[in-house]
């Protein structure tokens, strides 16, 4: 009788007998699929740090297990895997999924679009996140900024690009809208996952490729096949990575756990950008000094043509939007409006300073 009374009192009073199972029920393990090979500097490592941070910040109540490209689903199928519940989370670039909606590209990068700081400003303090939520809602997915590579390089070429005619006939790895831009200039764009680029270059299936920048490109060994390395990275001036979360799974999280995930994503954005900024300079020096890579800038004629074709692609996407709520058109309208708002300050602030830092004065200890 005493034992039954104790159990009853514990149940009524919310003591340890009830508390322990409640805590146990709150613990869960989620799967995160990624488009990156496990351990890939910057991207793969960044996704793994994000998962580890969510696990640690939640005290293990939300444990995230990472699956690299091809381990659970193919590299470019993270969106579908999250939408259908194969995984609760996915880490990749939103612009991999223009087949789902053309609007997705604007949450990674659009040619001559946002820098990394401007992208973050649009999503956090403009209408970016609200539009993103609306875009992904029909797919049962929620997206968050969760990494940035900063400004990328245009890419690797087996021969020098002196004029527009040198682009004609090239088979070049370039995803999404950059592929459309180059196609208008005579290039044959090829879409490949990161791990497939080197074999394609080596076999001659492609003549060149863009990936990210010195830090990742050094690790993947592209310099062994191509010697010309080109800027300007107009196509991805501040490429953002995303964490996708299955909406039904998201709604099972407590408000506290949702806040933890959001905070971890925000940290992942700045953390990955810091890593790329810290490592790209030394990696570029290694490529040039140790491996004989030749760094070039696009001729102005080519860069202007890329700008003109980028605008054509933008207008084609806008005109083709047939969604009932004009979501793609509204994303483009807001993207352009915010771009006009931030460009003057970027030009007068950061760009002016960077120009000043190039002046020929010494800045070192004597």
Coordinates of C-alpha atoms in Angstrom, one line a residue:
X1 CA 0.0 0.0 0.0
X2 CA 2.8 2.4 0.9
X3 CA 4.6 1.7 -2.4
X4 CA 1.4 2.4 -4.4
X5 CA 0.9 5.7 -2.5
X6 CA 4.5 6.8 -3.2
X7 CA 4.1 6.1 -6.9
X8 CA 0.8 8.0 -7.0
X9 CA 2.2 10.9 -5.1
X10 CA 5.2 11.1 -7.5
X11 CA 2.9 11.0 -10.5
X12 CA 0.7 13.9 -9.1
X13 CA 3.7 15.9 -8.0
X14 CA 5.8 15.5 -11.2
X15 CA 8.7 13.9 -9.4
X16 CA 11.6 11.8 -10.7
X17 CA 9.4 8.8 -11.6
X18 CA 7.6 10.9 -14.3
X19 CA 10.4 13.3 -15.1
X20 CA 12.9 10.7 -16.3
X21 CA 10.7 9.2 -19.0
X22 CA 9.7 12.7 -20.1
X23 CA 13.3 13.7 -20.6
X24 CA 14.1 10.5 -22.4
X25 CA 11.2 11.0 -24.8
X26 CA 12.6 14.5 -25.7
X27 CA 15.8 13.0 -27.1
X28 CA 15.9 12.3 -30.8
X29 CA 18.5 11.5 -33.5
X30 CA 18.1 13.2 -36.9
X31 CA 19.9 12.5 -40.2
X32 CA 21.6 15.3 -42.2
X33 CA 22.4 14.5 -45.8
X34 CA 24.9 16.7 -47.6
X35 CA 26.1 17.3 -51.2
X36 CA 29.7 17.3 -49.9
X37 CA 32.3 14.5 -49.5
X38 CA 32.9 13.8 -45.8
X39 CA 35.7 16.0 -44.4
X40 CA 35.9 18.3 -47.5
X41 CA 37.5 21.5 -46.2
X42 CA 35.1 24.3 -45.8
X43 CA 31.9 22.7 -47.0
X44 CA 32.0 19.2 -45.7
X45 CA 33.7 20.2 -42.5
X46 CA 31.3 23.1 -42.1
X47 CA 28.3 20.8 -42.3
X48 CA 29.8 18.5 -39.7
X49 CA 30.6 21.3 -37.3
X50 CA 27.0 22.5 -37.7
X51 CA 25.7 19.1 -36.8
X52 CA 28.1 18.9 -33.8
X53 CA 27.1 22.3 -32.6
X54 CA 23.3 21.5 -32.7
X55 CA 24.1 18.3 -30.8
X56 CA 26.2 20.0 -28.2
X57 CA 24.0 23.1 -27.8
X58 CA 20.9 20.9 -27.2
X59 CA 22.7 18.8 -24.6
X60 CA 22.2 15.8 -26.8
X61 CA 18.4 16.2 -27.0
X62 CA 18.8 16.7 -30.7
X63 CA 21.6 14.6 -32.0
X64 CA 22.5 15.1 -35.7
X65 CA 24.2 12.4 -37.7
X66 CA 25.8 13.5 -41.0
X67 CA 25.8 11.6 -44.2
X68 CA 28.3 12.7 -46.9
X69 CA 27.5 12.8 -50.6
X70 CA 26.4 9.4 -51.8
X71 CA 26.3 7.7 -48.4
X72 CA 22.5 7.9 -48.0
X73 CA 21.4 9.7 -51.2
X74 CA 23.2 11.0 -54.3
X75 CA 25.0 14.4 -53.9
X76 CA 22.4 16.4 -55.7
X77 CA 19.3 14.9 -54.3
X78 CA 19.3 16.3 -50.8
X79 CA 16.2 18.4 -51.5
X80 CA 14.0 15.4 -52.3
X81 CA 15.5 13.4 -49.4
X82 CA 14.4 16.1 -46.9
X83 CA 11.1 16.7 -48.6
X84 CA 10.1 13.0 -48.5
X85 CA 11.5 12.4 -45.0
X86 CA 14.4 10.2 -45.8
X87 CA 16.4 12.7 -43.8
X88 CA 15.2 15.4 -41.5
X89 CA 18.0 17.8 -42.6
X90 CA 20.0 18.5 -45.7
X91 CA 23.0 20.8 -46.3
X92 CA 23.8 22.0 -49.8
X93 CA 23.4 25.0 -52.1
X94 CA 19.8 26.1 -52.8
X95 CA 20.7 26.8 -56.5
X96 CA 21.1 23.0 -57.0
X97 CA 17.3 22.9 -57.0
X98 CA 16.2 25.3 -59.8
X99 CA 14.3 22.3 -61.2
X100 CA 12.0 22.6 -58.2
X101 CA 11.8 26.3 -58.5
X102 CA 13.8 29.0 -60.2
X103 CA 13.5 31.1 -57.1
X104 CA 15.8 28.8 -55.2
X105 CA 19.0 30.1 -56.9
X106 CA 18.6 33.6 -55.3
X107 CA 19.2 32.1 -51.9
X108 CA 22.7 30.9 -52.9
X109 CA 23.9 33.4 -55.5
X110 CA 22.9 35.1 -58.7
X111 CA 25.5 36.5 -61.2
X112 CA 26.5 40.0 -60.2
X113 CA 24.2 39.8 -57.2
X114 CA 25.0 39.9 -53.5
X115 CA 28.3 39.7 -51.6
X116 CA 28.3 37.4 -48.5
X117 CA 27.5 40.4 -46.2
X118 CA 24.7 41.6 -48.5
X119 CA 23.1 38.2 -48.7
X120 CA 23.0 37.9 -44.9
X121 CA 21.6 41.4 -44.7
X122 CA 18.8 40.6 -47.2
X123 CA 17.8 37.4 -45.5
X124 CA 18.0 38.7 -42.0
X125 CA 16.9 42.3 -42.3
X126 CA 15.2 42.4 -45.7
X127 CA 12.4 40.3 -46.9
X128 CA 14.6 37.4 -47.9
X129 CA 13.7 34.9 -45.1
X130 CA 10.0 35.5 -45.5
X131 CA 10.1 34.9 -49.3
X132 CA 12.3 31.9 -48.8
X133 CA 9.8 30.4 -46.3
X134 CA 7.0 31.0 -48.8
X135 CA 9.0 29.5 -51.7
X136 CA 9.8 26.2 -49.8
X137 CA 6.4 25.8 -48.1
X138 CA 4.8 23.8 -50.9
X139 CA 7.6 21.3 -50.7
X140 CA 7.3 20.8 -46.9
X141 CA 10.8 22.2 -46.3
X142 CA 12.2 25.1 -44.3
X143 CA 15.5 26.7 -45.3
X144 CA 18.1 28.7 -43.3
X145 CA 21.4 30.3 -44.2
X146 CA 24.1 27.9 -42.9
X147 CA 27.4 28.7 -44.5
X148 CA 29.1 31.0 -47.0
X149 CA 32.1 30.6 -49.2
X150 CA 32.5 34.3 -49.8
X151 CA 33.5 35.4 -53.3
X152 CA 34.4 32.5 -55.5
X153 CA 36.8 32.2 -58.4
X154 CA 35.4 32.0 -62.0
X155 CA 37.2 28.7 -62.4
X156 CA 39.8 26.5 -64.1
X157 CA 40.6 26.4 -67.8
X158 CA 43.0 24.3 -69.8
X159 CA 43.8 27.3 -72.1
X160 CA 43.9 31.1 -71.7
X161 CA 40.8 33.2 -72.2
X162 CA 41.8 36.3 -74.2
X163 CA 38.5 37.2 -75.8
X164 CA 34.9 36.0 -76.2
X165 CA 35.9 33.7 -79.0
X166 CA 38.0 31.6 -76.6
X167 CA 34.8 30.6 -74.8
X168 CA 33.1 29.1 -77.9
X169 CA 32.8 25.4 -77.8
X170 CA 34.2 24.9 -74.3
X171 CA 32.6 22.2 -72.2
X172 CA 32.6 23.8 -68.8
X173 CA 31.2 22.6 -65.4
X174 CA 28.9 25.4 -64.3
X175 CA 25.6 24.8 -62.5
X176 CA 22.4 26.7 -62.7
X177 CA 22.2 30.3 -63.9
X178 CA 26.0 30.6 -64.5
X179 CA 25.6 27.7 -67.0
X180 CA 22.9 29.6 -68.8
X181 CA 25.0 32.8 -68.9
X182 CA 28.0 31.0 -70.4
X183 CA 25.7 29.0 -72.8
X184 CA 24.7 32.3 -74.4
X185 CA 28.4 32.9 -75.1
X186 CA 29.0 29.6 -76.8
X187 CA 29.9 27.4 -73.9
X188 CA 28.4 24.0 -73.3
X189 CA 27.5 23.9 -69.6
X190 CA 27.8 20.7 -67.7
X191 CA 26.3 20.0 -64.2
X192 CA 28.5 17.8 -62.0
X193 CA 28.7 17.2 -58.2
X194 CA 32.0 18.3 -56.7
X195 CA 33.4 14.8 -56.4
X196 CA 32.9 14.2 -60.1
X197 CA 34.7 17.2 -61.4
X198 CA 38.3 16.0 -61.3
X199 CA 37.7 12.7 -63.1
X200 CA 35.8 14.6 -65.8
X201 CA 38.6 17.1 -66.2
X202 CA 41.2 14.3 -66.4
X203 CA 39.3 12.3 -69.0
X204 CA 38.6 15.3 -71.2
X205 CA 34.8 15.1 -70.7
X206 CA 35.0 18.8 -69.7
X207 CA 37.5 21.5 -70.7
X208 CA 37.2 23.5 -67.5
X209 CA 35.3 23.9 -64.3
X210 CA 34.3 26.2 -61.5
X211 CA 34.0 24.9 -58.0
X212 CA 34.6 27.4 -55.2
X213 CA 38.0 29.0 -54.6
X214 CA 41.6 28.2 -53.7
X215 CA 40.9 26.5 -50.4
X216 CA 38.7 23.7 -51.8
X217 CA 40.2 23.7 -55.3
X218 CA 43.6 22.9 -53.9
X219 CA 42.2 20.0 -51.9
X220 CA 40.5 18.6 -55.0
X221 CA 43.6 18.8 -57.1
X222 CA 42.3 20.6 -60.1
X223 CA 45.7 22.2 -60.7
X224 CA 47.0 18.8 -61.8
X225 CA 44.8 19.1 -65.0
X226 CA 44.3 22.8 -65.5
X227 CA 46.9 25.6 -65.2
X228 CA 44.8 28.7 -65.8
X229 CA 42.8 30.0 -62.9
X230 CA 40.4 32.8 -63.5
X231 CA 38.7 35.6 -61.7
X232 CA 36.3 37.5 -61.5
X233 CA 33.9 35.3 -59.6
X234 CA 30.9 37.4 -60.7
X235 CA 28.7 34.3 -60.8
X236 CA 28.9 33.7 -57.1
X237 CA 30.1 36.9 -55.3
X238 CA 29.0 35.6 -51.9
X239 CA 27.7 32.1 -52.3
X240 CA 25.5 31.0 -49.4
X241 CA 24.9 27.4 -48.2
X242 CA 21.6 26.3 -46.7
X243 CA 20.3 23.9 -44.1
X244 CA 17.0 22.4 -45.2
X245 CA 14.7 21.0 -42.6
X246 CA 11.6 18.8 -43.1
X247 CA 8.7 21.0 -42.0
X248 CA 6.8 18.2 -40.2
X249 CA 10.0 17.3 -38.3
X250 CA 10.6 21.0 -37.5
X251 CA 7.2 21.3 -35.9
X252 CA 8.0 18.4 -33.5
X253 CA 10.8 20.5 -32.0
X254 CA 10.2 22.6 -28.9
X255 CA 10.6 26.3 -29.3
X256 CA 13.9 26.0 -27.4
X257 CA 15.3 23.4 -29.8
X258 CA 14.1 25.5 -32.8
X259 CA 16.0 28.5 -31.4
X260 CA 19.1 26.3 -30.9
X261 CA 18.9 25.2 -34.6
X262 CA 18.5 28.8 -35.8
X263 CA 21.4 29.9 -33.6
X264 CA 23.7 27.1 -34.9
X265 CA 22.8 28.0 -38.5
X266 CA 23.7 31.6 -37.9
X267 CA 27.0 30.6 -36.4
X268 CA 27.7 28.2 -39.3
X269 CA 27.3 31.1 -41.7
X270 CA 30.0 33.2 -40.1
X271 CA 32.1 30.3 -39.1
X272 CA 32.4 28.9 -42.7
X273 CA 33.0 32.4 -44.2
X274 CA 35.8 32.9 -41.6
X275 CA 37.3 29.6 -42.5
X276 CA 37.3 30.4 -46.3
X277 CA 38.7 33.9 -45.7
X278 CA 41.5 32.5 -43.4
X279 CA 42.5 29.6 -45.7
X280 CA 42.1 30.9 -49.2
X281 CA 45.1 33.2 -49.3
X282 CA 47.6 30.6 -48.2
X283 CA 46.0 28.1 -50.6
X284 CA 46.3 30.5 -53.5
X285 CA 50.0 31.1 -52.7
X286 CA 50.5 27.3 -52.7
X287 CA 48.8 26.9 -56.0
X288 CA 50.9 29.6 -57.6
X289 CA 54.3 29.0 -56.0
X290 CA 54.3 25.3 -55.6
X291 CA 52.1 24.1 -58.5
X292 CA 52.7 26.7 -61.1
X293 CA 49.1 27.8 -61.5
X294 CA 48.6 30.9 -63.6
X295 CA 46.1 33.4 -62.2
X296 CA 44.3 35.6 -64.6
X297 CA 41.4 38.1 -64.6
X298 CA 38.7 38.0 -67.2
X299 CA 39.2 40.6 -70.0
X300 CA 36.8 43.5 -69.6
X301 CA 35.1 42.6 -72.9
X302 CA 34.3 39.1 -71.6
X303 CA 33.2 40.4 -68.2
X304 CA 30.8 43.0 -69.8
X305 CA 29.3 40.3 -72.0
X306 CA 28.8 38.1 -68.9
X307 CA 27.0 41.0 -67.3
X308 CA 24.7 41.6 -70.2
X309 CA 23.9 37.9 -70.5
X310 CA 23.2 37.7 -66.8
X311 CA 20.6 40.3 -67.2
X312 CA 19.0 38.4 -70.0
X313 CA 18.8 35.3 -67.9
X314 CA 17.3 37.2 -65.0
X315 CA 14.6 38.6 -67.4
X316 CA 13.9 35.1 -68.8
X317 CA 13.4 33.7 -65.4
X318 CA 11.1 36.5 -64.5
X319 CA 9.0 36.2 -67.6
X320 CA 8.7 32.4 -67.3
X321 CA 7.2 32.5 -63.7
X322 CA 3.8 30.9 -63.8
X323 CA 3.3 30.2 -60.1
X324 CA -0.1 31.2 -58.7
X325 CA 1.3 33.7 -56.2
X326 CA 4.1 35.0 -58.5
X327 CA 6.7 33.9 -55.9
X328 CA 9.6 33.8 -58.3
X329 CA 8.8 37.2 -59.7
X330 CA 8.4 38.6 -56.2
X331 CA 11.7 37.2 -55.1
X332 CA 13.4 38.8 -58.2
X333 CA 11.7 42.1 -57.6
X334 CA 12.8 42.2 -53.9
X335 CA 16.3 40.9 -54.8
X336 CA 16.7 43.8 -57.2
X337 CA 15.2 46.4 -54.9
X338 CA 17.5 45.3 -52.0
X339 CA 20.5 45.2 -54.3
X340 CA 19.9 48.9 -55.2
X341 CA 19.6 49.8 -51.6
X342 CA 22.9 48.1 -50.4
X343 CA 25.2 48.8 -53.4
X344 CA 25.9 52.5 -52.7
X345 CA 27.1 51.7 -49.2
X346 CA 29.2 48.7 -50.3
X347 CA 30.8 50.9 -53.0
X348 CA 31.5 53.9 -50.7
X349 CA 32.4 51.7 -47.7
X350 CA 34.1 48.4 -48.3
X351 CA 35.0 48.8 -52.0
X352 CA 36.5 52.2 -51.5
X353 CA 38.6 50.9 -48.7
X354 CA 39.8 47.9 -50.7
X355 CA 40.8 50.2 -53.5
X356 CA 42.7 52.3 -51.1
X357 CA 44.5 49.3 -49.6
X358 CA 45.9 48.6 -53.1
X359 CA 47.9 51.8 -53.2
X360 CA 51.7 51.3 -53.3
X361 CA 52.7 52.1 -49.7
X362 CA 54.4 49.7 -47.3
X363 CA 52.6 48.4 -44.3
X364 CA 55.0 46.2 -42.3
X365 CA 57.3 46.3 -39.3
X366 CA 60.6 47.8 -39.9

